[in-house]
């Protein structure tokens, strides 16, 4: 008698994006990476769908329709996107799915959203005023801004004494360090450092 062995597999595999993080603001997006798993026959391929506006990336250009591109490897997996694919101001939605050797395809995916932001934010000191000669400086304050779709994350300041070029170390003294000690201010659009 001849024996035939087969795997009966109706369980869908799963894939997840591990990088970039959801809601990330990035200067560019060139690599998407993640993991995938299948309990029985194994993952045959991991795929990514990249959406910008009403179009999806087809591996070469942006096009209408639901385009999925195949990643390299399966667990972990990566997909490399041309650095010019998402210009400044782009907001991209990323989905991942896995297919197994039995033909099961993942149906539920969580969307990861990333924003491409290549515009530098700005910051200005408002107190003390430029050129002022106060007897003490208990606090430094100012403003900061970032053009849409950017979002301020933090404001840092450093203090340099012009008489000798020494930098404030953020604790108790001016030091001769060759580079400034950047200190985190409180607030964003309106900030202060005490």
mmCIF file of N, CA, C and O in Angstrom, residues 9-55:
data_model
loop_
_atom_site.group_PDB
_atom_site.id
_atom_site.type_symbol
_atom_site.label_atom_id
_atom_site.label_comp_id
_atom_site.label_asym_id
_atom_site.label_seq_id
_atom_site.Cartn_x
_atom_site.Cartn_y
_atom_site.Cartn_z
ATOM 1 N N UNK A 9 -4.403 22.540 6.627
ATOM 2 C CA UNK A 9 -4.088 23.821 7.274
ATOM 3 C C UNK A 9 -5.088 24.873 6.814
ATOM 4 O O UNK A 9 -5.090 25.260 5.646
ATOM 5 N N UNK A 10 -5.942 25.307 7.724
ATOM 6 C CA UNK A 10 -6.884 26.385 7.410
ATOM 7 C C UNK A 10 -6.638 27.597 8.309
ATOM 8 O O UNK A 10 -7.449 28.510 8.380
ATOM 9 N N UNK A 11 -5.503 27.586 8.990
ATOM 10 C CA UNK A 11 -5.162 28.698 9.890
ATOM 11 C C UNK A 11 -4.363 29.743 9.132
ATOM 12 O O UNK A 11 -3.361 29.429 8.487
ATOM 13 N N UNK A 12 -4.807 30.972 9.221
ATOM 14 C CA UNK A 12 -4.122 32.045 8.506
ATOM 15 C C UNK A 12 -2.843 32.459 9.240
ATOM 16 O O UNK A 12 -2.830 32.546 10.468
ATOM 17 N N UNK A 13 -1.792 32.737 8.482
ATOM 18 C CA UNK A 13 -0.560 33.237 9.099
ATOM 19 C C UNK A 13 -0.733 34.699 9.500
ATOM 20 O O UNK A 13 -1.724 35.347 9.136
ATOM 21 N N UNK A 14 0.222 35.217 10.219
ATOM 22 C CA UNK A 14 0.177 36.630 10.617
ATOM 23 C C UNK A 14 1.525 37.292 10.351
ATOM 24 O O UNK A 14 2.571 36.661 10.449
ATOM 25 N N UNK A 15 1.457 38.554 10.013
ATOM 26 C CA UNK A 15 2.655 39.371 9.831
ATOM 27 C C UNK A 15 2.443 40.681 10.565
ATOM 28 O O UNK A 15 1.312 41.162 10.693
ATOM 29 N N UNK A 16 3.522 41.241 11.050
ATOM 30 C CA UNK A 16 3.444 42.514 11.768
ATOM 31 C C UNK A 16 4.637 43.382 11.396
ATOM 32 O O UNK A 16 5.730 42.879 11.124
ATOM 33 N N UNK A 17 4.411 44.688 11.365
ATOM 34 C CA UNK A 17 5.487 45.649 11.109
ATOM 35 C C UNK A 17 6.139 46.015 12.436
ATOM 36 O O UNK A 17 5.459 46.386 13.395
ATOM 37 N N UNK A 18 7.454 45.889 12.489
ATOM 38 C CA UNK A 18 8.190 46.265 13.699
ATOM 39 C C UNK A 18 8.909 47.602 13.547
ATOM 40 O O UNK A 18 9.234 48.244 14.539
ATOM 41 N N UNK A 19 9.148 48.018 12.317
ATOM 42 C CA UNK A 19 9.785 49.315 12.071
ATOM 43 C C UNK A 19 9.365 49.808 10.695
ATOM 44 O O UNK A 19 9.384 49.025 9.744
ATOM 45 N N UNK A 20 8.918 51.049 10.593
ATOM 46 C CA UNK A 20 8.923 52.108 11.593
ATOM 47 C C UNK A 20 7.786 51.955 12.602
ATOM 48 O O UNK A 20 6.864 51.154 12.394
ATOM 49 N N UNK A 21 7.857 52.741 13.661
ATOM 50 C CA UNK A 21 6.805 52.743 14.671
ATOM 51 C C UNK A 21 5.596 53.514 14.154
ATOM 52 O O UNK A 21 5.719 54.397 13.295
ATOM 53 N N UNK A 22 4.446 53.191 14.673
ATOM 54 C CA UNK A 22 3.232 53.899 14.291
ATOM 55 C C UNK A 22 3.329 55.361 14.718
ATOM 56 O O UNK A 22 3.857 55.684 15.782
ATOM 57 N N UNK A 23 2.838 56.244 13.869
ATOM 58 C CA UNK A 23 2.811 57.695 14.095
ATOM 59 C C UNK A 23 4.203 58.331 14.079
ATOM 60 O O UNK A 23 4.387 59.447 14.565
ATOM 61 N N UNK A 24 5.180 57.639 13.501
ATOM 62 C CA UNK A 24 6.543 58.176 13.442
ATOM 63 C C UNK A 24 6.630 59.336 12.456
ATOM 64 O O UNK A 24 5.957 59.352 11.426
ATOM 65 N N UNK A 25 7.457 60.323 12.793
ATOM 66 C CA UNK A 25 7.835 61.410 11.884
ATOM 67 C C UNK A 25 9.274 61.145 11.483
ATOM 68 O O UNK A 25 10.150 61.035 12.339
ATOM 69 N N UNK A 26 9.518 61.031 10.179
ATOM 70 C CA UNK A 26 10.826 60.639 9.681
ATOM 71 C C UNK A 26 11.259 61.564 8.549
ATOM 72 O O UNK A 26 10.417 62.110 7.843
ATOM 73 N N UNK A 27 12.580 61.717 8.375
ATOM 74 C CA UNK A 27 13.069 62.512 7.250
ATOM 75 C C UNK A 27 12.994 61.719 5.956
ATOM 76 O O UNK A 27 12.922 62.299 4.875
ATOM 77 N N UNK A 28 13.009 60.392 6.053
ATOM 78 C CA UNK A 28 12.833 59.540 4.877
ATOM 79 C C UNK A 28 12.429 58.150 5.345
ATOM 80 O O UNK A 28 12.663 57.777 6.496
ATOM 81 N N UNK A 29 11.822 57.412 4.452
ATOM 82 C CA UNK A 29 11.449 56.028 4.748
ATOM 83 C C UNK A 29 11.986 55.166 3.623
ATOM 84 O O UNK A 29 11.513 55.241 2.491
ATOM 85 N N UNK A 30 12.997 54.372 3.923
ATOM 86 C CA UNK A 30 13.576 53.504 2.905
ATOM 87 C C UNK A 30 13.449 52.028 3.254
ATOM 88 O O UNK A 30 13.475 51.191 2.364
ATOM 89 N N UNK A 31 13.315 51.703 4.533
ATOM 90 C CA UNK A 31 13.237 50.300 4.923
ATOM 91 C C UNK A 31 12.059 50.071 5.857
ATOM 92 O O UNK A 31 11.906 50.758 6.856
ATOM 93 N N UNK A 32 11.236 49.105 5.497
ATOM 94 C CA UNK A 32 10.140 48.652 6.339
ATOM 95 C C UNK A 32 10.488 47.232 6.762
ATOM 96 O O UNK A 32 10.904 46.417 5.930
ATOM 97 N N UNK A 33 10.362 46.922 8.030
ATOM 98 C CA UNK A 33 10.725 45.582 8.485
ATOM 99 C C UNK A 33 9.685 45.034 9.444
ATOM 100 O O UNK A 33 8.888 45.783 10.016
ATOM 101 N N UNK A 34 9.698 43.724 9.596
ATOM 102 C CA UNK A 34 8.723 43.100 10.474
ATOM 103 C C UNK A 34 8.966 41.620 10.660
ATOM 104 O O UNK A 34 10.029 41.091 10.314
ATOM 105 N N UNK A 35 7.960 40.969 11.210
ATOM 106 C CA UNK A 35 8.024 39.540 11.479
ATOM 107 C C UNK A 35 6.774 38.864 10.924
ATOM 108 O O UNK A 35 5.779 39.531 10.637
ATOM 109 N N UNK A 36 6.831 37.542 10.778
ATOM 110 C CA UNK A 36 5.650 36.778 10.373
ATOM 111 C C UNK A 36 5.745 35.377 10.960
ATOM 112 O O UNK A 36 6.832 34.892 11.273
ATOM 113 N N UNK A 37 4.582 34.766 11.124
ATOM 114 C CA UNK A 37 4.557 33.445 11.738
ATOM 115 C C UNK A 37 3.378 32.645 11.192
ATOM 116 O O UNK A 37 2.328 33.210 10.856
ATOM 117 N N UNK A 38 3.577 31.325 11.092
ATOM 118 C CA UNK A 38 2.500 30.412 10.702
ATOM 119 C C UNK A 38 2.656 29.131 11.514
ATOM 120 O O UNK A 38 3.760 28.593 11.612
ATOM 121 N N UNK A 39 1.571 28.673 12.072
ATOM 122 C CA UNK A 39 1.649 27.555 13.007
ATOM 123 C C UNK A 39 1.847 26.194 12.353
ATOM 124 O O UNK A 39 2.323 25.261 13.006
ATOM 125 N N UNK A 40 1.512 26.044 11.062
ATOM 126 C CA UNK A 40 1.526 24.713 10.464
ATOM 127 C C UNK A 40 2.474 24.594 9.274
ATOM 128 O O UNK A 40 3.564 24.064 9.393
ATOM 129 N N UNK A 41 2.047 25.043 8.095
ATOM 130 C CA UNK A 41 2.841 24.789 6.892
ATOM 131 C C UNK A 41 3.981 25.777 6.691
ATOM 132 O O UNK A 41 4.845 25.560 5.856
ATOM 133 N N UNK A 42 3.985 26.872 7.428
ATOM 134 C CA UNK A 42 5.059 27.850 7.314
ATOM 135 C C UNK A 42 4.699 29.010 6.416
ATOM 136 O O UNK A 42 3.858 28.897 5.512
ATOM 137 N N UNK A 43 5.336 30.148 6.640
ATOM 138 C CA UNK A 43 5.081 31.355 5.851
ATOM 139 C C UNK A 43 5.792 31.245 4.510
ATOM 140 O O UNK A 43 6.999 30.997 4.453
ATOM 141 N N UNK A 44 5.043 31.395 3.442
ATOM 142 C CA UNK A 44 5.629 31.379 2.099
ATOM 143 C C UNK A 44 6.174 32.746 1.734
ATOM 144 O O UNK A 44 7.262 32.866 1.171
ATOM 145 N N UNK A 45 5.416 33.807 2.071
ATOM 146 C CA UNK A 45 5.893 35.160 1.761
ATOM 147 C C UNK A 45 5.215 36.175 2.662
ATOM 148 O O UNK A 45 4.105 35.968 3.160
ATOM 149 N N UNK A 46 5.935 37.262 2.878
ATOM 150 C CA UNK A 46 5.403 38.423 3.589
ATOM 151 C C UNK A 46 5.296 39.557 2.579
ATOM 152 O O UNK A 46 6.173 39.720 1.715
ATOM 153 N N UNK A 47 4.219 40.309 2.660
ATOM 154 C CA UNK A 47 3.991 41.399 1.717
ATOM 155 C C UNK A 47 3.634 42.677 2.462
ATOM 156 O O UNK A 47 3.160 42.649 3.602
ATOM 157 N N UNK A 48 3.860 43.786 1.770
ATOM 158 C CA UNK A 48 3.585 45.102 2.334
ATOM 159 C C UNK A 48 2.740 45.887 1.350
ATOM 160 O O UNK A 48 2.943 45.806 0.131
ATOM 161 N N UNK A 49 1.782 46.625 1.881
ATOM 162 C CA UNK A 49 1.038 47.587 1.060
ATOM 163 C C UNK A 49 1.343 48.968 1.598
ATOM 164 O O UNK A 49 1.182 49.247 2.786
ATOM 165 N N UNK A 50 1.812 49.844 0.703
ATOM 166 C CA UNK A 50 2.198 51.207 1.074
ATOM 167 C C UNK A 50 1.256 52.161 0.367
ATOM 168 O O UNK A 50 1.180 52.181 -0.866
ATOM 169 N N UNK A 51 0.526 52.942 1.143
ATOM 170 C CA UNK A 51 -0.473 53.845 0.596
ATOM 171 C C UNK A 51 -0.070 55.291 0.847
ATOM 172 O O UNK A 51 0.380 55.644 1.942
ATOM 173 N N UNK A 52 -0.220 56.115 -0.179
ATOM 174 C CA UNK A 52 -0.011 57.558 -0.039
ATOM 175 C C UNK A 52 -1.119 58.243 -0.820
ATOM 176 O O UNK A 52 -1.214 58.084 -2.040
ATOM 177 N N UNK A 53 -1.960 58.961 -0.103
ATOM 178 C CA UNK A 53 -3.120 59.559 -0.762
ATOM 179 C C UNK A 53 -4.070 58.463 -1.204
ATOM 180 O O UNK A 53 -4.457 57.598 -0.422
ATOM 181 N N UNK A 54 -4.419 58.455 -2.484
ATOM 182 C CA UNK A 54 -5.347 57.443 -3.011
ATOM 183 C C UNK A 54 -4.638 56.339 -3.782
ATOM 184 O O UNK A 54 -5.289 55.490 -4.391
ATOM 185 N N UNK A 55 -3.303 56.353 -3.766
ATOM 186 C CA UNK A 55 -2.558 55.373 -4.550
ATOM 187 C C UNK A 55 -1.711 54.469 -3.660
ATOM 188 O O UNK A 55 -1.419 54.797 -2.512
#
